[in-house]
Short mmCIF file of C-alpha atoms in Angstrom, two decimals:
data_model
loop_
_atom_site.label_atom_id
_atom_site.label_comp_id
_atom_site.label_asym_id
_atom_site.label_seq_id
_atom_site.Cartn_x
_atom_site.Cartn_y
_atom_site.Cartn_z
CA MET A 1 -18.29 26.39 6.42
CA LEU A 2 -19.77 28.08 9.93
CA ALA A 3 -22.30 26.17 11.35
CA HIS A 4 -23.09 29.19 13.73
CA PRO A 5 -23.86 32.53 12.96
CA PRO A 6 -21.09 34.91 13.62
CA ASP A 7 -23.36 36.62 16.46
CA HIS A 8 -23.68 33.38 17.99
CA HIS A 9 -19.91 32.68 17.98
CA PRO A 10 -16.83 34.68 18.99
CA PHE A 11 -15.55 33.34 15.69
CA SER A 12 -15.69 34.15 12.53
CA ALA A 13 -13.98 33.61 9.07
CA GLN A 14 -13.85 37.47 8.90
CA ALA A 15 -12.20 37.69 12.24
CA LEU A 16 -9.44 34.89 11.77
CA PRO A 17 -5.84 36.60 11.44
CA ASP A 18 -4.57 36.90 7.91
CA ALA A 19 -2.27 33.92 7.43
CA GLU A 20 0.08 35.79 4.96
CA LEU A 21 1.06 38.16 7.44
CA LEU A 22 1.76 35.66 10.36
CA LEU A 23 3.74 33.94 7.88
CA THR A 24 5.68 37.04 7.52
CA ASN A 25 6.26 37.19 11.28
CA LEU A 26 6.92 33.55 11.39
CA ILE A 27 9.86 34.03 9.10
CA GLU A 28 11.15 36.84 10.70
CA GLN A 29 11.17 35.05 14.33
CA ILE A 30 13.05 32.04 12.59
CA ARG A 31 15.51 34.03 10.52
CA PRO A 32 18.67 34.46 12.97
CA HIS A 33 17.98 30.92 14.37
CA VAL A 34 18.91 29.16 11.13
CA THR A 35 21.73 28.54 8.82
CA PRO A 36 21.76 27.21 5.01
CA GLU A 37 22.15 23.53 6.55
CA THR A 38 19.26 23.65 8.66
CA GLY A 39 17.04 20.68 7.63
CA ILE A 40 13.40 22.01 7.35
CA VAL A 41 10.59 19.44 7.60
CA GLY A 42 6.87 20.19 6.95
CA ILE A 43 3.89 18.16 8.03
CA HIS A 44 1.41 17.43 5.64
CA THR A 45 -0.29 19.23 4.25
CA GLY A 46 -0.67 22.64 5.67
CA GLY A 47 2.89 22.66 7.24
CA VAL A 48 4.65 21.49 3.80
CA TRP A 49 2.97 24.61 2.15
CA LEU A 50 4.59 26.84 5.11
CA ALA A 51 7.74 25.13 5.01
CA GLU A 52 8.01 25.55 1.25
CA ARG A 53 7.66 29.28 1.79
CA ILE A 54 10.19 29.35 4.87
CA HIS A 55 12.53 27.13 2.97
CA ALA A 56 12.83 29.77 -0.10
CA ALA A 57 12.39 33.05 1.84
CA LEU A 58 15.45 31.97 4.31
CA GLY A 59 17.86 30.68 1.44
CA ILE A 60 17.94 27.14 2.86
CA ILE A 61 20.34 25.04 0.87
CA SER A 62 19.24 21.61 2.36
CA PRO A 63 16.53 20.20 0.90
CA LEU A 64 13.04 20.40 1.70
CA GLY A 65 11.71 17.54 3.70
CA THR A 66 8.05 16.52 3.89
CA LEU A 67 6.35 13.97 6.68
CA ASP A 68 2.86 12.44 6.95
CA VAL A 69 2.69 11.02 10.37
CA SER A 70 -0.07 8.76 9.28
CA PHE A 71 2.12 5.52 10.10
CA TYR A 72 2.95 6.89 13.72
CA ARG A 73 -0.53 8.34 14.88
CA ASP A 74 -1.45 6.94 18.24
CA ASP A 75 -5.10 6.97 17.38
CA PHE A 76 -4.29 4.33 14.61
CA THR A 77 -6.41 1.26 16.11
CA LYS A 78 -9.47 3.86 16.77
CA THR A 79 -9.62 5.69 13.46
CA GLY A 80 -7.72 3.10 11.00
CA MET A 81 -5.85 4.06 7.81
CA ARG A 82 -6.32 7.38 6.45
CA ARG A 83 -7.66 7.35 2.88
CA HIS A 84 -4.95 9.36 1.29
CA VAL A 85 -1.48 8.76 2.99
CA LYS A 86 1.27 10.83 1.54
CA SER A 87 4.69 9.46 1.16
CA SER A 88 7.31 11.19 3.77
CA ASP A 89 10.58 12.25 2.28
CA VAL A 90 13.48 13.45 4.46
CA PRO A 91 16.08 13.85 1.55
CA PHE A 92 18.94 14.94 4.00
CA ALA A 93 21.11 13.42 6.39
CA VAL A 94 19.18 13.33 9.58
CA ASP A 95 22.13 11.88 11.57
CA GLY A 96 23.71 14.94 13.67
CA ALA A 97 21.32 17.43 11.47
CA ARG A 98 19.73 20.73 12.81
CA MET A 99 16.20 20.63 12.28
CA LEU A 100 13.14 22.63 12.58
CA ILE A 101 9.68 20.96 11.91
CA VAL A 102 6.92 22.98 10.79
CA ASP A 103 3.00 22.58 11.11
CA ASP A 104 0.06 24.74 10.49
CA VAL A 105 -1.57 24.27 13.80
CA LEU A 106 -0.37 23.14 17.12
CA PHE A 107 -3.04 21.51 19.26
CA THR A 108 -2.82 18.63 21.44
CA GLY A 109 0.71 17.79 20.43
CA ARG A 110 0.00 14.29 19.18
CA THR A 111 0.78 15.41 15.59
CA ILE A 112 4.62 16.44 16.82
CA ARG A 113 4.97 13.54 19.11
CA ALA A 114 4.20 10.94 15.94
CA ALA A 115 6.64 13.35 13.67
CA LEU A 116 9.54 13.30 15.91
CA ASN A 117 8.80 9.41 16.58
CA GLU A 118 9.00 9.18 12.68
CA LEU A 119 12.40 11.53 12.28
CA PHE A 120 14.17 9.38 14.87
CA ASP A 121 13.74 6.43 12.49
CA TYR A 122 15.56 8.34 9.94
CA GLY A 123 18.67 9.03 11.88
CA ARG A 124 19.96 11.18 15.48
CA PRO A 125 19.55 14.71 14.73
CA ALA A 126 21.35 17.30 16.87
CA CYS A 127 18.19 19.11 17.85
CA ILE A 128 14.76 19.73 16.56
CA GLU A 129 12.94 22.94 16.90
CA LEU A 130 9.25 23.51 15.96
CA ALA A 131 7.15 26.34 14.45
CA ALA A 132 3.50 26.50 14.24
CA LEU A 133 1.50 29.37 12.40
CA ILE A 134 -1.23 29.15 14.94
CA ASP A 135 -0.76 27.66 18.64
CA ARG A 136 -4.48 26.93 19.82
CA GLY A 137 -3.63 25.81 23.07
CA GLY A 138 -5.14 22.11 24.55
CA ARG A 139 -2.04 20.47 24.94
CA GLU A 140 -2.10 16.88 25.85
CA LEU A 141 1.70 16.30 25.57
CA PRO A 142 4.48 18.35 26.95
CA ILE A 143 5.25 19.84 23.75
CA ALA A 144 6.16 23.61 22.89
CA ALA A 145 6.68 25.51 19.58
CA ARG A 146 9.71 28.12 19.80
CA PHE A 147 8.24 29.97 17.05
CA VAL A 148 4.78 30.68 16.79
CA GLY A 149 2.83 33.16 14.15
CA GLN A 150 -0.10 33.54 16.94
CA THR A 151 -1.95 31.97 19.72
CA LEU A 152 -5.54 31.89 19.09
CA ASP A 153 -7.96 30.20 21.59
CA VAL A 154 -10.11 28.43 19.18
CA PRO A 155 -13.12 26.40 20.91
CA PRO A 156 -12.78 22.89 21.25
CA THR A 157 -15.63 22.28 19.11
CA MET A 158 -13.90 23.95 16.07
CA SER A 159 -11.48 23.02 13.68
CA ILE A 160 -8.55 25.43 11.96
CA GLU A 161 -6.93 24.68 9.17
CA LEU A 162 -4.78 26.35 6.38
CA THR A 163 -6.07 26.94 2.87
CA ARG A 164 -4.38 27.50 -0.12
CA ASN A 165 -5.59 28.72 -3.46
CA THR A 166 -4.15 28.47 -7.19
CA ALA A 167 -2.58 31.52 -6.79
CA GLY A 168 -0.83 29.98 -3.75
CA THR A 169 -2.32 32.56 -1.28
CA LEU A 170 -2.69 31.05 2.25
CA ALA A 171 -5.80 31.45 4.37
CA LEU A 172 -6.95 30.17 7.51
CA GLN A 173 -10.61 28.59 7.83
CA LEU A 174 -12.75 27.68 10.58
CA SER A 175 -14.91 24.62 10.64
CA THR A 176 -17.07 22.96 13.22
CA ASN A 177 -15.75 19.34 14.12
CA MET B 1 -20.31 -3.22 12.75
CA TRP B 2 -20.54 -6.70 11.17
CA LEU B 3 -19.63 -7.92 7.64
CA ASP B 4 -21.66 -7.03 4.39
CA PRO B 5 -23.69 -10.33 3.54
CA SER B 6 -23.19 -9.66 0.04
CA ASN B 7 -19.55 -9.49 0.15
CA PRO B 8 -17.87 -10.89 3.05
CA GLN B 9 -14.59 -9.20 2.83
CA LEU B 10 -16.38 -5.73 3.85
CA ASN B 11 -17.88 -4.47 6.64
CA THR B 12 -20.97 -2.62 6.60
CA ASN B 13 -18.89 0.62 6.22
CA GLY B 14 -17.79 -0.81 2.71
CA GLU B 15 -14.18 -0.86 4.50
CA LEU B 16 -11.85 -3.94 3.91
CA HIS B 17 -12.03 -6.56 6.89
CA HIS B 18 -10.61 -9.55 5.31
CA LEU B 19 -8.72 -9.68 1.94
CA LEU B 20 -10.01 -13.07 0.52
CA SER B 21 -10.29 -12.17 -3.52
CA LEU B 22 -10.26 -9.35 -5.52
CA GLU B 23 -13.48 -10.23 -7.15
CA GLY B 24 -16.37 -7.87 -6.14
CA LEU B 25 -13.95 -5.31 -4.53
CA PRO B 26 -14.56 -1.68 -5.46
CA ALA B 27 -12.00 0.32 -7.36
CA GLU B 28 -11.74 2.57 -4.44
CA VAL B 29 -10.96 0.05 -2.31
CA LEU B 30 -7.84 -1.73 -4.61
CA ARG B 31 -6.68 2.15 -5.20
CA GLN B 32 -6.37 2.82 -1.61
CA ILE B 33 -4.33 -0.23 -1.03
CA LEU B 34 -1.89 0.64 -3.97
CA ASP B 35 -1.65 4.67 -2.75
CA THR B 36 -0.97 3.42 0.82
CA ALA B 37 1.54 1.05 -0.50
CA VAL B 38 3.28 4.02 -2.43
CA SER B 39 4.17 5.59 1.11
CA PHE B 40 5.29 2.01 2.42
CA ALA B 41 7.90 1.66 -0.15
CA GLY B 42 9.78 4.99 0.87
CA VAL B 43 9.67 3.48 4.62
CA THR B 44 11.62 0.44 3.19
CA GLN B 45 14.31 2.76 2.02
CA ARG B 46 15.05 4.57 5.39
CA GLU B 47 17.74 4.09 7.99
CA VAL B 48 15.12 2.29 10.10
CA LYS B 49 12.66 0.41 7.88
CA LYS B 50 9.80 -0.18 10.42
CA VAL B 51 6.91 1.75 11.38
CA PRO B 52 4.92 0.93 14.55
CA LEU B 53 1.30 0.56 13.31
CA LEU B 54 0.93 -3.12 14.10
CA ARG B 55 2.95 -2.78 17.36
CA GLY B 56 1.55 -5.43 19.82
CA LYS B 57 -0.42 -7.27 17.25
CA ALA B 58 0.12 -11.15 16.45
CA VAL B 59 0.08 -12.18 12.81
CA PHE B 60 0.09 -15.86 12.12
CA ASN B 61 1.17 -17.15 8.55
CA LEU B 62 -0.64 -20.37 8.42
CA PHE B 63 0.58 -21.98 5.17
CA PHE B 64 -0.93 -25.21 4.52
CA GLU B 65 1.04 -25.37 1.30
CA PRO B 66 4.43 -24.90 0.88
CA SER B 67 5.68 -21.50 -0.20
CA THR B 68 8.84 -19.43 0.09
CA ARG B 69 8.47 -16.19 -1.55
CA THR B 70 4.96 -15.03 -0.68
CA ARG B 71 5.72 -16.49 3.24
CA THR B 72 8.82 -14.65 3.50
CA THR B 73 7.26 -11.26 2.23
CA PHE B 74 4.42 -11.45 4.43
CA GLU B 75 6.74 -11.83 7.40
CA ILE B 76 8.95 -9.29 6.47
CA ALA B 77 5.97 -6.94 5.63
CA ALA B 78 4.29 -7.78 9.22
CA LYS B 79 7.99 -7.37 10.97
CA ARG B 80 7.95 -3.84 9.25
CA LEU B 81 4.77 -2.80 10.78
CA SER B 82 6.12 -3.92 14.09
CA ALA B 83 4.05 -6.96 14.34
CA ASP B 84 4.95 -10.02 16.06
CA VAL B 85 5.08 -12.73 13.35
CA ILE B 86 4.44 -16.54 13.98
CA ASN B 87 5.15 -18.74 10.99
CA LEU B 88 3.35 -22.27 10.72
CA ALA B 89 3.69 -24.49 7.96
CA ILE B 90 0.98 -26.78 8.86
CA ASN B 91 1.33 -29.94 6.46
CA VAL B 92 4.17 -30.61 8.60
CA SER B 93 2.48 -30.32 12.17
CA SER B 94 -1.09 -30.65 13.17
CA GLN B 95 -2.80 -31.72 9.77
CA SER B 96 -0.53 -34.77 9.91
CA LYS B 97 -1.90 -35.44 13.27
CA GLY B 98 -5.69 -35.10 11.83
CA GLU B 99 -6.69 -32.01 13.53
CA SER B 100 -8.95 -29.92 10.92
CA VAL B 101 -8.32 -26.61 9.53
CA LEU B 102 -10.85 -25.28 11.90
CA ASP B 103 -9.54 -26.63 14.93
CA THR B 104 -6.38 -25.75 14.17
CA VAL B 105 -7.59 -21.96 13.53
CA ALA B 106 -9.44 -21.90 16.92
CA ASN B 107 -6.54 -22.79 18.89
CA LEU B 108 -4.21 -20.30 17.14
CA ALA B 109 -7.25 -17.91 18.13
CA ALA B 110 -7.22 -18.76 21.64
CA MET B 111 -3.26 -17.66 21.30
CA GLN B 112 -4.63 -14.33 20.82
CA ALA B 113 -4.14 -13.97 17.18
CA ASP B 114 -4.92 -10.74 15.48
CA MET B 115 -4.53 -11.81 11.90
CA PHE B 116 -4.31 -14.84 9.73
CA VAL B 117 -2.28 -15.34 6.66
CA VAL B 118 -3.82 -18.48 5.10
CA ARG B 119 -2.15 -20.26 2.09
CA HIS B 120 -4.05 -23.27 1.26
CA ALA B 121 -4.22 -25.88 -1.56
CA ALA B 122 -7.89 -26.19 -1.30
CA SER B 123 -10.10 -23.33 -3.16
CA GLY B 124 -12.19 -21.31 -0.62
CA ALA B 125 -10.32 -22.49 2.54
CA PRO B 126 -9.15 -18.97 3.67
CA HIS B 127 -13.21 -18.06 3.23
CA LEU B 128 -13.99 -20.68 5.50
CA ILE B 129 -11.65 -19.64 8.12
CA ALA B 130 -12.89 -16.14 7.55
CA ARG B 131 -16.76 -17.12 8.37
CA HIS B 132 -15.62 -18.63 11.69
CA VAL B 133 -13.06 -16.43 13.45
CA ALA B 134 -14.29 -14.06 15.99
CA GLN B 135 -14.92 -10.27 14.63
CA ASP B 136 -11.77 -8.82 15.42
CA ILE B 137 -9.46 -11.34 13.71
CA HIS B 138 -8.77 -10.27 10.18
CA VAL B 139 -7.72 -13.22 7.40
CA ILE B 140 -5.49 -12.97 4.24
CA ASN B 141 -5.85 -14.73 1.68
CA ALA B 142 -2.13 -15.90 0.47
CA GLY B 143 -3.25 -18.11 -2.24
CA ASP B 144 -6.05 -20.65 -2.54
CA GLY B 145 -5.99 -23.58 -4.88
CA ARG B 146 -6.74 -22.49 -8.30
CA HIS B 147 -9.26 -19.57 -6.96
CA SER B 148 -7.43 -16.64 -5.97
CA HIS B 149 -4.16 -14.90 -5.17
CA PRO B 150 -5.14 -11.43 -4.06
CA THR B 151 -1.92 -9.98 -2.98
CA GLN B 152 0.03 -11.07 -5.80
CA GLY B 153 -2.66 -9.46 -8.32
CA LEU B 154 -2.28 -6.19 -6.46
CA LEU B 155 1.34 -6.43 -6.51
CA ASP B 156 1.38 -6.93 -10.03
CA MET B 157 -1.15 -3.96 -10.53
CA PHE B 158 1.48 -1.98 -8.25
CA THR B 159 3.92 -2.92 -10.35
CA ILE B 160 2.04 -2.16 -13.70
CA ARG B 161 1.44 1.35 -12.18
CA HIS B 162 4.67 2.25 -11.34
CA TYR B 163 6.06 1.53 -14.77
CA LYS B 164 2.89 2.82 -16.83
CA GLY B 165 1.15 5.25 -14.75
CA ASP B 166 -2.66 4.55 -15.46
CA PHE B 167 -4.60 1.45 -16.56
CA ASN B 168 -6.92 3.25 -18.83
CA GLN B 169 -4.79 3.16 -21.95
CA LEU B 170 -2.94 -0.11 -21.67
CA ARG B 171 -3.05 -3.52 -23.46
CA VAL B 172 -2.22 -6.31 -20.81
CA ALA B 173 -1.30 -9.83 -21.96
CA ILE B 174 -1.78 -12.73 -19.65
CA VAL B 175 0.38 -15.86 -21.20
CA GLY B 176 0.60 -19.27 -19.92
CA ASP B 177 -1.61 -21.92 -17.73
CA ILE B 178 -4.44 -19.55 -17.23
CA LEU B 179 -6.52 -22.74 -16.48
CA HIS B 180 -4.99 -23.51 -13.14
CA SER B 181 -3.91 -20.17 -12.01
CA ARG B 182 -5.16 -18.24 -9.00
CA VAL B 183 -2.60 -15.70 -10.28
CA ALA B 184 -4.40 -15.11 -13.69
CA ARG B 185 -7.70 -14.97 -12.15
CA SER B 186 -6.60 -12.32 -9.73
CA GLN B 187 -4.69 -10.52 -12.40
CA ILE B 188 -8.12 -10.23 -14.58
CA HIS B 189 -10.33 -9.17 -11.78
CA ALA B 190 -8.04 -6.13 -10.75
CA LEU B 191 -7.16 -4.90 -14.19
CA THR B 192 -10.95 -4.92 -15.33
CA THR B 193 -11.90 -3.24 -11.77
CA LEU B 194 -8.89 -0.48 -12.35
CA GLY B 195 -10.50 -0.12 -15.67
CA CYS B 196 -7.50 -1.64 -18.20
CA PRO B 197 -9.53 -1.50 -21.67
CA GLU B 198 -7.82 -4.68 -23.37
CA ILE B 199 -7.01 -7.93 -21.52
CA ARG B 200 -5.74 -10.96 -23.80
CA VAL B 201 -5.12 -14.38 -22.23
CA ILE B 202 -2.65 -16.52 -24.25
CA GLY B 203 -2.26 -20.30 -23.91
CA PRO B 204 -2.85 -23.21 -25.53
CA LYS B 205 -6.37 -24.19 -25.52
CA THR B 206 -6.03 -27.10 -23.03
CA LEU B 207 -4.82 -24.54 -20.41
CA LEU B 208 -7.37 -21.92 -21.09
CA PRO B 209 -10.69 -22.22 -19.25
CA ALA B 210 -13.78 -23.23 -21.14
CA GLN B 211 -15.46 -20.01 -20.89
CA VAL B 212 -12.87 -17.51 -19.99
CA ASN B 213 -13.97 -15.04 -22.37
CA ARG B 214 -17.28 -14.09 -20.05
CA LEU B 215 -14.50 -12.60 -17.91
CA GLY B 216 -14.34 -10.06 -20.57
CA VAL B 217 -10.76 -11.09 -22.05
CA HIS B 218 -9.77 -11.81 -25.49
CA VAL B 219 -8.57 -15.36 -26.12
CA TYR B 220 -5.36 -15.92 -28.40
CA PRO B 221 -4.12 -19.23 -28.84
CA ASP B 222 -1.16 -17.83 -31.01
CA MET B 223 1.56 -16.21 -28.89
CA HIS B 224 2.56 -14.07 -32.20
CA GLN B 225 -0.61 -12.82 -32.53
CA GLY B 226 -1.37 -12.17 -28.67
CA LEU B 227 1.80 -10.14 -28.05
CA LYS B 228 1.23 -7.77 -31.17
CA ASP B 229 1.55 -4.10 -29.76
CA VAL B 230 0.90 -5.03 -25.83
CA ASP B 231 2.40 -2.63 -23.17
CA VAL B 232 2.53 -5.59 -20.57
CA VAL B 233 3.38 -8.88 -20.48
CA MET B 234 2.36 -11.16 -17.52
CA MET B 235 4.02 -14.90 -17.83
CA LEU B 236 2.69 -17.51 -15.66
CA ARG B 237 4.60 -20.42 -14.07
CA LEU B 238 4.01 -23.68 -15.57
CA GLN B 239 3.91 -25.81 -12.95
CA ASN B 240 5.71 -29.14 -13.15
CA GLU B 241 3.10 -31.52 -12.73
CA ARG B 242 1.18 -30.21 -15.67
CA MET B 243 4.04 -30.64 -18.47
CA ASN B 244 3.67 -34.46 -19.11
CA GLY B 245 -0.12 -35.20 -18.57
CA ALA B 246 -2.83 -35.01 -20.97
CA LEU B 247 -3.07 -31.37 -21.15
CA LEU B 248 0.97 -30.82 -22.70
CA PRO B 249 2.77 -32.87 -24.67
CA SER B 250 6.11 -31.52 -23.22
CA ALA B 251 7.93 -28.89 -21.60
CA GLN B 252 10.07 -28.33 -24.89
CA GLU B 253 6.78 -28.17 -26.77
CA PHE B 254 5.26 -25.50 -24.28
CA TYR B 255 8.84 -23.63 -24.62
CA LYS B 256 8.51 -23.54 -28.59
CA ASN B 257 4.90 -22.00 -28.70
CA TYR B 258 4.61 -20.28 -25.63
CA GLY B 259 8.03 -19.54 -23.84
CA LEU B 260 8.35 -15.97 -23.84
CA THR B 261 11.77 -15.47 -25.91
CA ASP B 262 13.52 -12.14 -27.10
CA ASP B 263 12.02 -12.91 -30.57
CA LYS B 264 8.44 -13.14 -29.35
CA LEU B 265 8.89 -10.05 -26.75
CA ALA B 266 9.90 -8.10 -29.96
CA LEU B 267 6.36 -8.45 -30.94
CA ALA B 268 5.16 -6.20 -28.13
CA LYS B 269 5.47 -2.33 -28.05
CA PRO B 270 9.42 -1.61 -27.45
CA ASP B 271 8.83 -0.32 -23.81
CA ALA B 272 6.57 -3.38 -22.60
CA ILE B 273 7.34 -4.79 -19.24
CA VAL B 274 7.47 -8.43 -18.51
CA LEU B 275 6.13 -9.67 -15.18
CA HIS B 276 6.57 -13.14 -13.86
CA PRO B 277 4.99 -14.13 -10.10
CA GLY B 278 7.87 -16.54 -9.54
CA PRO B 279 9.33 -19.20 -9.08
CA MET B 280 10.33 -18.99 -12.70
CA ASN B 281 10.80 -22.09 -14.91
CA ARG B 282 13.64 -20.74 -17.20
CA GLY B 283 13.34 -22.50 -20.66
CA VAL B 284 9.98 -23.58 -20.28
CA GLU B 285 7.68 -20.16 -20.07
CA ILE B 286 10.46 -17.76 -20.17
CA ASP B 287 13.96 -17.43 -21.84
CA SER B 288 16.54 -16.40 -19.36
CA SER B 289 17.86 -13.21 -21.65
CA VAL B 290 14.24 -12.16 -21.20
CA ALA B 291 14.22 -12.77 -17.42
CA ASP B 292 17.57 -11.04 -16.73
CA GLY B 293 16.75 -8.46 -19.73
CA LYS B 294 15.91 -4.87 -19.41
CA GLN B 295 12.37 -5.11 -19.89
CA SER B 296 11.89 -7.76 -16.85
CA VAL B 297 10.67 -6.06 -13.80
CA ILE B 298 10.65 -9.51 -12.09
CA LEU B 299 12.72 -8.70 -9.05
CA PRO B 300 11.20 -5.08 -8.58
CA GLN B 301 7.83 -7.29 -8.11
CA VAL B 302 9.38 -8.93 -5.18
CA THR B 303 10.01 -5.67 -3.63
CA PHE B 304 7.05 -3.93 -4.59
CA GLY B 305 5.03 -6.87 -2.86
CA ILE B 306 6.37 -6.34 0.68
CA ALA B 307 4.84 -2.58 0.51
CA VAL B 308 1.61 -3.72 -1.04
CA ARG B 309 1.49 -6.68 1.89
CA MET B 310 2.20 -3.67 4.18
CA ALA B 311 -0.73 -1.72 3.02
CA VAL B 312 -3.15 -4.43 2.99
CA MET B 313 -2.26 -5.88 6.69
CA SER B 314 -2.11 -2.22 7.93
CA ILE B 315 -5.71 -0.99 6.06
CA LEU B 316 -7.12 -4.51 7.51
CA ALA B 317 -6.00 -4.11 11.25
CA GLY B 318 -7.03 -0.41 11.43
CA ASN B 319 -10.70 -1.53 10.24
CA SER B 320 -11.63 -3.05 13.21
#
């Protein structure tokens, strides 16, 4: 949903990159750097959709993990508990694992900070890499993704998120905050 | 933002600020607690069974009446949320020196309490405290007199949903001393709100409230009839002081008519589950072979109780 007509704003749904193409590109970036034992963890909800695709495309044997970082968010005292918290599930041994966190949009870095804290409550990984479909800048913490589908200069008044239709096709969507 | 005058548990946004009773809470609030508890149940399976949500918060367990299970599970829940927990068994401290409940609470609030978990023999004591605390303090009722025991009711709902999926096809029986039971009252309110179509209460007439059918339940003085084809059997504890008074001839008599034995349980559906809030009187309201049998979910109830109390505390703390 757009609050401003496209001519008043540099962004429109039409101008957004194709999420499926970005994902293909992201998978090829990641491919040389993983083994079948790499522990892949997607962050709810968009990151899980991407992680499922990456996990399948790269023939990872280690089962896919998912994180809902609600219990680790730093804005809990301001915003309270979110209505629909999902369960985190990390079904492999985190101790000593080489891991890849997957998220749809990298912005302030606070979600990734929360995800790192949560993962360390499962064990002590050997290393953690980060993959994001979109890096929209605006970082508030010293966090960077090794694998990025595309950087996109989204204005601070707007949100960008991943959607998935019933056929499983991924797309990017803009909305105003 | 302040509290809704028609339901002082909710703030004006309809969010839970105190948990005093399940009566009058919307289904959406109950479901949010149960859904959040599912996620907390996962946390307790991990290497580090702690999340940082209540870091720096002080939770005071104010137990004006003795309790082991409820106090311990509240303490574990608060600690797994990283809160600092202070346990006070008040019947042995200031109350014996004549201090009033509100003075006790005012003193503890002055020690920067963020949350009070209150158990009291008098119905309404947690409501009284909730009315007098500062706006940023949350109160949870951990059982007040005959009135309410909302977290027990919630953990029972969590247990039923865990084993049975949804409520809208279920036939549930609550058995025993309904008259004196705050647990039964909380269960009936929660089951009704969550859409359970048939709630039965089973017990001797002397232990059934006079107008219990006004709550929308079906009354069965005969346990054999009441248990027929039910999906869930919720046993209540028979309190010792009731056993030899005017209300009941004896514990043996009660066991004969209302004790849950394998024979009686066989009247329920073959996959029926058996709940009990504890502590159990084996051989009075429940036979050991049932309590320890494969249809019993009494120990899982205790485990689920931790996740449910984590959910309640974290939702309250977030609604400041």
